[in-house]
XYZ file of N, CA, C and O in Angstrom:
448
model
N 35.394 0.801 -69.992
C 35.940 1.559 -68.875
C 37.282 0.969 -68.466
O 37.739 -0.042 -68.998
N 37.936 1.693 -67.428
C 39.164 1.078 -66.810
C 39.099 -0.093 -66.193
O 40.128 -0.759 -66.079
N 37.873 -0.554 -65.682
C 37.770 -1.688 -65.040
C 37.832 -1.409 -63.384
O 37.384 -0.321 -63.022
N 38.313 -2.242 -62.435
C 38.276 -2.174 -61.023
C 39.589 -1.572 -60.777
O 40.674 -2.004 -61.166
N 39.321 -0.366 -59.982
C 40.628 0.688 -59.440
C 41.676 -0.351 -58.372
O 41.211 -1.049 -57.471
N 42.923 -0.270 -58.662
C 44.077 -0.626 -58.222
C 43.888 -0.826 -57.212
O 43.366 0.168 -56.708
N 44.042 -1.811 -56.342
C 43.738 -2.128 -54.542
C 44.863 -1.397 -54.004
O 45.863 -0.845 -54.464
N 44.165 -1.658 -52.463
C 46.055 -0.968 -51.508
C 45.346 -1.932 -50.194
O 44.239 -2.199 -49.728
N 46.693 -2.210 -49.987
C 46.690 -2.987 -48.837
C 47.109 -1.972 -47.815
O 47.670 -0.950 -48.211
N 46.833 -2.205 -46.217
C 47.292 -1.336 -45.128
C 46.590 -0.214 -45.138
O 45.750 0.074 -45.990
N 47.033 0.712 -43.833
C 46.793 1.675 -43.804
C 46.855 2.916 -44.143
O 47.969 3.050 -44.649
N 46.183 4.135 -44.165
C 45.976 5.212 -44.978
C 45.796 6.637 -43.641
O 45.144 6.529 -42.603
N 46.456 7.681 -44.020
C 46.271 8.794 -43.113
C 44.866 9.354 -43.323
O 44.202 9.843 -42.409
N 44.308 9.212 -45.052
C 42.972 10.158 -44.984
C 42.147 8.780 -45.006
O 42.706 7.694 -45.157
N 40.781 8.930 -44.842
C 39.950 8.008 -45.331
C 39.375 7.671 -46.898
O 39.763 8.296 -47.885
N 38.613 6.829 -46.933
C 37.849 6.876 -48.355
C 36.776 8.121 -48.022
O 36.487 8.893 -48.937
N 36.270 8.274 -46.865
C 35.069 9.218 -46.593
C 35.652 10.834 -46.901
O 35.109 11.694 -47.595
N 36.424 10.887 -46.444
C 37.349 11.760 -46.302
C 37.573 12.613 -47.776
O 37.334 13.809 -47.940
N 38.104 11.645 -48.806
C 38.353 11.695 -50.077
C 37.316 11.903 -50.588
O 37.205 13.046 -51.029
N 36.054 10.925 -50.785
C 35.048 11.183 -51.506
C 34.244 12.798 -50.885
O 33.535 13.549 -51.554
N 34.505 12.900 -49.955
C 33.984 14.599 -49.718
C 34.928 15.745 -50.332
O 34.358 16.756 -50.743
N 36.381 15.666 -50.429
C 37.001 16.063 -51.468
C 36.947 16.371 -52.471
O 37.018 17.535 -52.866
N 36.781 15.213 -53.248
C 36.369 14.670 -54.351
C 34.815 16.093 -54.807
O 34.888 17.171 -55.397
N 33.810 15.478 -54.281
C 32.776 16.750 -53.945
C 33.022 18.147 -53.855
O 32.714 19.164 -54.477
N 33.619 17.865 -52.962
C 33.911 19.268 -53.040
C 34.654 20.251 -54.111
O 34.486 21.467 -54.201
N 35.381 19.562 -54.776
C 36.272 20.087 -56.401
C 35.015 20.364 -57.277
O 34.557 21.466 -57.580
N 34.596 19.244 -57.589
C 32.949 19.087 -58.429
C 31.966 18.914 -57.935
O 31.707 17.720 -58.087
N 30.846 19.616 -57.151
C 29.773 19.492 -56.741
C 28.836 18.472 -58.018
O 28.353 17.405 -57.640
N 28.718 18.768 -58.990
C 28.295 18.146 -59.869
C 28.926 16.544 -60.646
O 28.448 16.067 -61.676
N 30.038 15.955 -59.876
C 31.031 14.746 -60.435
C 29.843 13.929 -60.128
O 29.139 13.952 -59.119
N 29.757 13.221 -61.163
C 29.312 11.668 -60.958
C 29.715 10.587 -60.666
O 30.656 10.138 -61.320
N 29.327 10.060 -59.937
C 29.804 8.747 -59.439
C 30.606 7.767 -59.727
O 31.019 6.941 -58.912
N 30.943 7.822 -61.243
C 32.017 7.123 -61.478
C 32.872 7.884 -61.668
O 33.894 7.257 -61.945
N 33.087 9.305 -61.676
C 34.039 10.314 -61.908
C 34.649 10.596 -60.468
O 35.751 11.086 -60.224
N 34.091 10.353 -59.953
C 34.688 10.350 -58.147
C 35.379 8.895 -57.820
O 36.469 8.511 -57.394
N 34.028 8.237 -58.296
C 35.488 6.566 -57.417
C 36.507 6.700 -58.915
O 36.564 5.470 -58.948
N 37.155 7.025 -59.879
C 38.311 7.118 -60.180
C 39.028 7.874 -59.881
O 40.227 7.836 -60.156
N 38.293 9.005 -59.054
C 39.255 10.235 -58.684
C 39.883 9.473 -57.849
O 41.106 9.567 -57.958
N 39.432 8.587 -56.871
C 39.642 7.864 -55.217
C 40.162 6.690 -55.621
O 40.589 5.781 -54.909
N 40.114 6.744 -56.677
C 40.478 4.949 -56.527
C 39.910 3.780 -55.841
O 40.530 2.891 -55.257
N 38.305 3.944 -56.038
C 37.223 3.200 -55.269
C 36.345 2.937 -55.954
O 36.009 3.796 -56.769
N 35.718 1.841 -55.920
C 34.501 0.972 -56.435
C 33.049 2.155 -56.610
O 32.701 2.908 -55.699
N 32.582 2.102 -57.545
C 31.368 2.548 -58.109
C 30.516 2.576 -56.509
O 30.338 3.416 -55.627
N 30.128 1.115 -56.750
C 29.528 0.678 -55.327
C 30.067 1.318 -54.102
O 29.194 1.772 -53.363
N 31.428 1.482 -53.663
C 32.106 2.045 -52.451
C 31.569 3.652 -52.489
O 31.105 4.189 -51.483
N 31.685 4.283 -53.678
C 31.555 5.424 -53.325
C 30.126 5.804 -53.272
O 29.855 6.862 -52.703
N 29.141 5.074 -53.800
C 27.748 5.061 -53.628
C 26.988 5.048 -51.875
O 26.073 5.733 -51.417
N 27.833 3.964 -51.235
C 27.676 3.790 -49.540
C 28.140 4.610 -48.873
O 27.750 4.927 -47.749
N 29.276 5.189 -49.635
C 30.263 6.286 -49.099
C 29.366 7.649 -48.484
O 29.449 8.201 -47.387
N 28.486 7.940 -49.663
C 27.922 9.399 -50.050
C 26.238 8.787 -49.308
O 25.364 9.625 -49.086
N 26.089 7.878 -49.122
C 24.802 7.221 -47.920
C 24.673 7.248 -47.146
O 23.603 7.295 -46.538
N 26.575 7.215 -46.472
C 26.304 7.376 -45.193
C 26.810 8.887 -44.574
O 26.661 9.267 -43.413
N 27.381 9.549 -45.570
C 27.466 11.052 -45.690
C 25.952 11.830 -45.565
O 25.621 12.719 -44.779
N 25.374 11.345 -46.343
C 23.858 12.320 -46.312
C 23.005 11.492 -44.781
O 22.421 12.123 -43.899
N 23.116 10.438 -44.822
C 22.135 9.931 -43.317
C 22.984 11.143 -42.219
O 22.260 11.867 -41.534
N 24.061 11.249 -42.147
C 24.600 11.627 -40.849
C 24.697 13.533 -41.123
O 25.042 14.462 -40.393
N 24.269 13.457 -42.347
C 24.320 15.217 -42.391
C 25.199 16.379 -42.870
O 25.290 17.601 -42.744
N 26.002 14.999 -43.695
C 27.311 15.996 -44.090
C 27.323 16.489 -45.358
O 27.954 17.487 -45.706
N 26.226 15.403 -46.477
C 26.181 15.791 -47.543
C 24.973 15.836 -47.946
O 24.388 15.192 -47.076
N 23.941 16.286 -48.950
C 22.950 16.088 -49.583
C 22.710 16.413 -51.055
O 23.484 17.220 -51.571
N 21.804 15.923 -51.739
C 22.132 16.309 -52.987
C 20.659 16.796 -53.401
O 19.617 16.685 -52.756
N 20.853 17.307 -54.529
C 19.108 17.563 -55.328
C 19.312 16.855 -56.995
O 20.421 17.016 -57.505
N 18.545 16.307 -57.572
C 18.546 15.377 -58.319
C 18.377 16.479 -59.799
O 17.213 16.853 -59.939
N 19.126 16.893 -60.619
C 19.167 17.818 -61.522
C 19.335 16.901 -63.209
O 20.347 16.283 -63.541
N 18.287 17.020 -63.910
C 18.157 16.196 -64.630
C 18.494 14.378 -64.809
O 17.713 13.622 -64.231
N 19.499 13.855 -65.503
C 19.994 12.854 -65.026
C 20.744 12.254 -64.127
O 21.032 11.095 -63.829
N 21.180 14.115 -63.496
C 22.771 14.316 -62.283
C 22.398 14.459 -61.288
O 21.174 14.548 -61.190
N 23.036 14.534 -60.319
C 22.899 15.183 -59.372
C 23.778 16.136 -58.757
O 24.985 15.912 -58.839
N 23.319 17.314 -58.066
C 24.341 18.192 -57.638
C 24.744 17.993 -56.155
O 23.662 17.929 -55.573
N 25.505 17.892 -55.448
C 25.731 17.935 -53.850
C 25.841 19.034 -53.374
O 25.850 20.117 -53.959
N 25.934 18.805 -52.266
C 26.082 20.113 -51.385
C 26.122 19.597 -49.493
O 25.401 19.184 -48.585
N 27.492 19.992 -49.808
C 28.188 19.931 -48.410
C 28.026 21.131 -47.512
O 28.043 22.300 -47.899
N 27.799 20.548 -45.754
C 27.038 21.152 -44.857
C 29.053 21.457 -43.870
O 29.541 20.782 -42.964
N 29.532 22.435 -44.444
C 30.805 23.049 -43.979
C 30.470 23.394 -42.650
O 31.614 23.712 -42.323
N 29.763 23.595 -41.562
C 29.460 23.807 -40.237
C 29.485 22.725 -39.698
O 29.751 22.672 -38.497
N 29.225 21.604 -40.406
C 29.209 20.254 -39.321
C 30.246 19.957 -38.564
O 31.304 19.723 -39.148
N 30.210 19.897 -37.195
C 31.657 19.517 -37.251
C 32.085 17.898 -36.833
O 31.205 17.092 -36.531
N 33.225 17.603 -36.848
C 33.577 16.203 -37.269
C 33.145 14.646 -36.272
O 33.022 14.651 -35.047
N 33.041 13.904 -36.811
C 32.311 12.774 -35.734
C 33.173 12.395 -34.244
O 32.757 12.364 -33.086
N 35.028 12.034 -35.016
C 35.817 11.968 -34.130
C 35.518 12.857 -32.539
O 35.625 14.080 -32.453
N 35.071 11.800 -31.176
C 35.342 12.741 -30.259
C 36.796 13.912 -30.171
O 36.668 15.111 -29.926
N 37.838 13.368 -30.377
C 38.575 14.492 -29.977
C 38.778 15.363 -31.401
O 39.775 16.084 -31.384
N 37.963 15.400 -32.646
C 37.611 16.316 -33.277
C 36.625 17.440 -33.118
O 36.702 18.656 -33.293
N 35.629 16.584 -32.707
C 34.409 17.048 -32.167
C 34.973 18.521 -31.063
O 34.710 19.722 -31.136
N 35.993 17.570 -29.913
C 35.749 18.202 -28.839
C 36.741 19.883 -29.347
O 36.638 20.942 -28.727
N 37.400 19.717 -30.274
C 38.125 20.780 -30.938
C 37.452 21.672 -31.923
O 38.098 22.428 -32.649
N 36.228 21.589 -31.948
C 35.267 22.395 -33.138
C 35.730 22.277 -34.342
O 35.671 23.264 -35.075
N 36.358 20.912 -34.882
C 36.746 21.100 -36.147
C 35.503 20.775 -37.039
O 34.539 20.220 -36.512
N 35.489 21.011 -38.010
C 34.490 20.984 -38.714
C 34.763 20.468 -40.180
O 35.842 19.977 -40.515
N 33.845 20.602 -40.895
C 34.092 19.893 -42.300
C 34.905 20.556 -43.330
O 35.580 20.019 -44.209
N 34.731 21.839 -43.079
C 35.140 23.383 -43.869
C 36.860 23.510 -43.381
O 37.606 24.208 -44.069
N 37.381 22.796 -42.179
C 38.274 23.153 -41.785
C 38.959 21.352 -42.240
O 40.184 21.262 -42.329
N 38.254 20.290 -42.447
C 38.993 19.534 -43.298
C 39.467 19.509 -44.066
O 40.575 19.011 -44.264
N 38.518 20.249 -45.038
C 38.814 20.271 -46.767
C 39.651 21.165 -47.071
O 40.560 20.980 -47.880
N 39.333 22.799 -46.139
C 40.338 23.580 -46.177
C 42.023 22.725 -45.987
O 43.073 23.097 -46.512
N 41.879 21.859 -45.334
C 43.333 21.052 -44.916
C 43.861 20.274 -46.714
O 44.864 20.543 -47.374
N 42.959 19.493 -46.973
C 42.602 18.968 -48.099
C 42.980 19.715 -49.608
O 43.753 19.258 -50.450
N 42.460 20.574 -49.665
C 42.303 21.412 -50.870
C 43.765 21.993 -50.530
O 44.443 22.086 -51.553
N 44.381 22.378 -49.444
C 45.915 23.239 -49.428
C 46.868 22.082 -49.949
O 47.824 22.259 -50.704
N 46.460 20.888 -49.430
C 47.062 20.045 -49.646
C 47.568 19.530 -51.479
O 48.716 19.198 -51.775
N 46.402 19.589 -52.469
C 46.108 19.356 -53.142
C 46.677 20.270 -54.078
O 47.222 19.797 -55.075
N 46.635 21.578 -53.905
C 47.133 22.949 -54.523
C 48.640 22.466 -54.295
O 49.370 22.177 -55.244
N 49.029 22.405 -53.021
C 50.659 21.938 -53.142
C 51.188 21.100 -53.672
O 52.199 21.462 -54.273
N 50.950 20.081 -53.726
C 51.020 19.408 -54.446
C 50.730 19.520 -56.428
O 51.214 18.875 -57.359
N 49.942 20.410 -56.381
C 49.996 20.595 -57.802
C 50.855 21.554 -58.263
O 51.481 21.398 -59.311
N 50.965 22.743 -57.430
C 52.723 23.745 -57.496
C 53.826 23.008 -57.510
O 54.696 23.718 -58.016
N 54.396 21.665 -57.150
C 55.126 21.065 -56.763
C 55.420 19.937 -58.738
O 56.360 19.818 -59.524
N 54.319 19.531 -58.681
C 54.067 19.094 -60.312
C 54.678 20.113 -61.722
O 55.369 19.943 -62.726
N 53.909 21.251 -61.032
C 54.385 22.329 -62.052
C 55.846 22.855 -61.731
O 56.410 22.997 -62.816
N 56.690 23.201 -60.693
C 57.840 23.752 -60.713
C 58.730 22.270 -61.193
O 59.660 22.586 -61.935
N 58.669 20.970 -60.978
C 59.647 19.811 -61.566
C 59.442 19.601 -62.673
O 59.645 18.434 -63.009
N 58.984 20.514 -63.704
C 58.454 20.749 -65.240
C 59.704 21.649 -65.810
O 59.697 22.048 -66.974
């Protein structure tokens, strides 16, 4: 394998939590090491990551042969009080996320 993903020191606008629901959300079906390279995070990190996603209700999975599939709960809305107090929700993260991601990939393709 690649070995241990590139560190970063300091701070970050999205989270690792943040990402690894991302991450999910592209591939409901990614495995665990196909996500912490997407993120650039430890096997282990993204394992606690998606632990403490399903304890609190945001994610769950069903165990499909050797895989597993997820499935994100898009109504939840976000822990942050002044997220919370704004009805944002999970569906309205990723929606942020995924526009983000698309632009960024139009942006790849037109400097071609």
């Amino acid at each position: 394998m690649g070995g241990a993903p590139e560190s970063h020191t300091g701070w970050t606008f999205i989270t690792n939590h943040a990402r690894v629901l991302a991450a999910i959300a592209e591939d409901q079906n990614a495995r665990i090491r196909d996500i912490a390279a997407h993120c650039r995070l430890t096997e282990r990190a993204v394992q606690k990551i998606i632990s403490d996603l399903e304890r609190s209700g945001f994610l769950s999975h069903t165990r499909e042969g050797r895989g597993n599939t997820y499935s994100i709960e898009p109504s939840k809305v976000l822990r942050h009080p002044a997220e919370a107090e704004a009805g944002l929700t999970v569906a309205s993260l990723l929606a942020m996320l995924v526009r983000d991601e698309a632009h960024r990939a139009d942006e790849v393709h037109a400097s071609r």
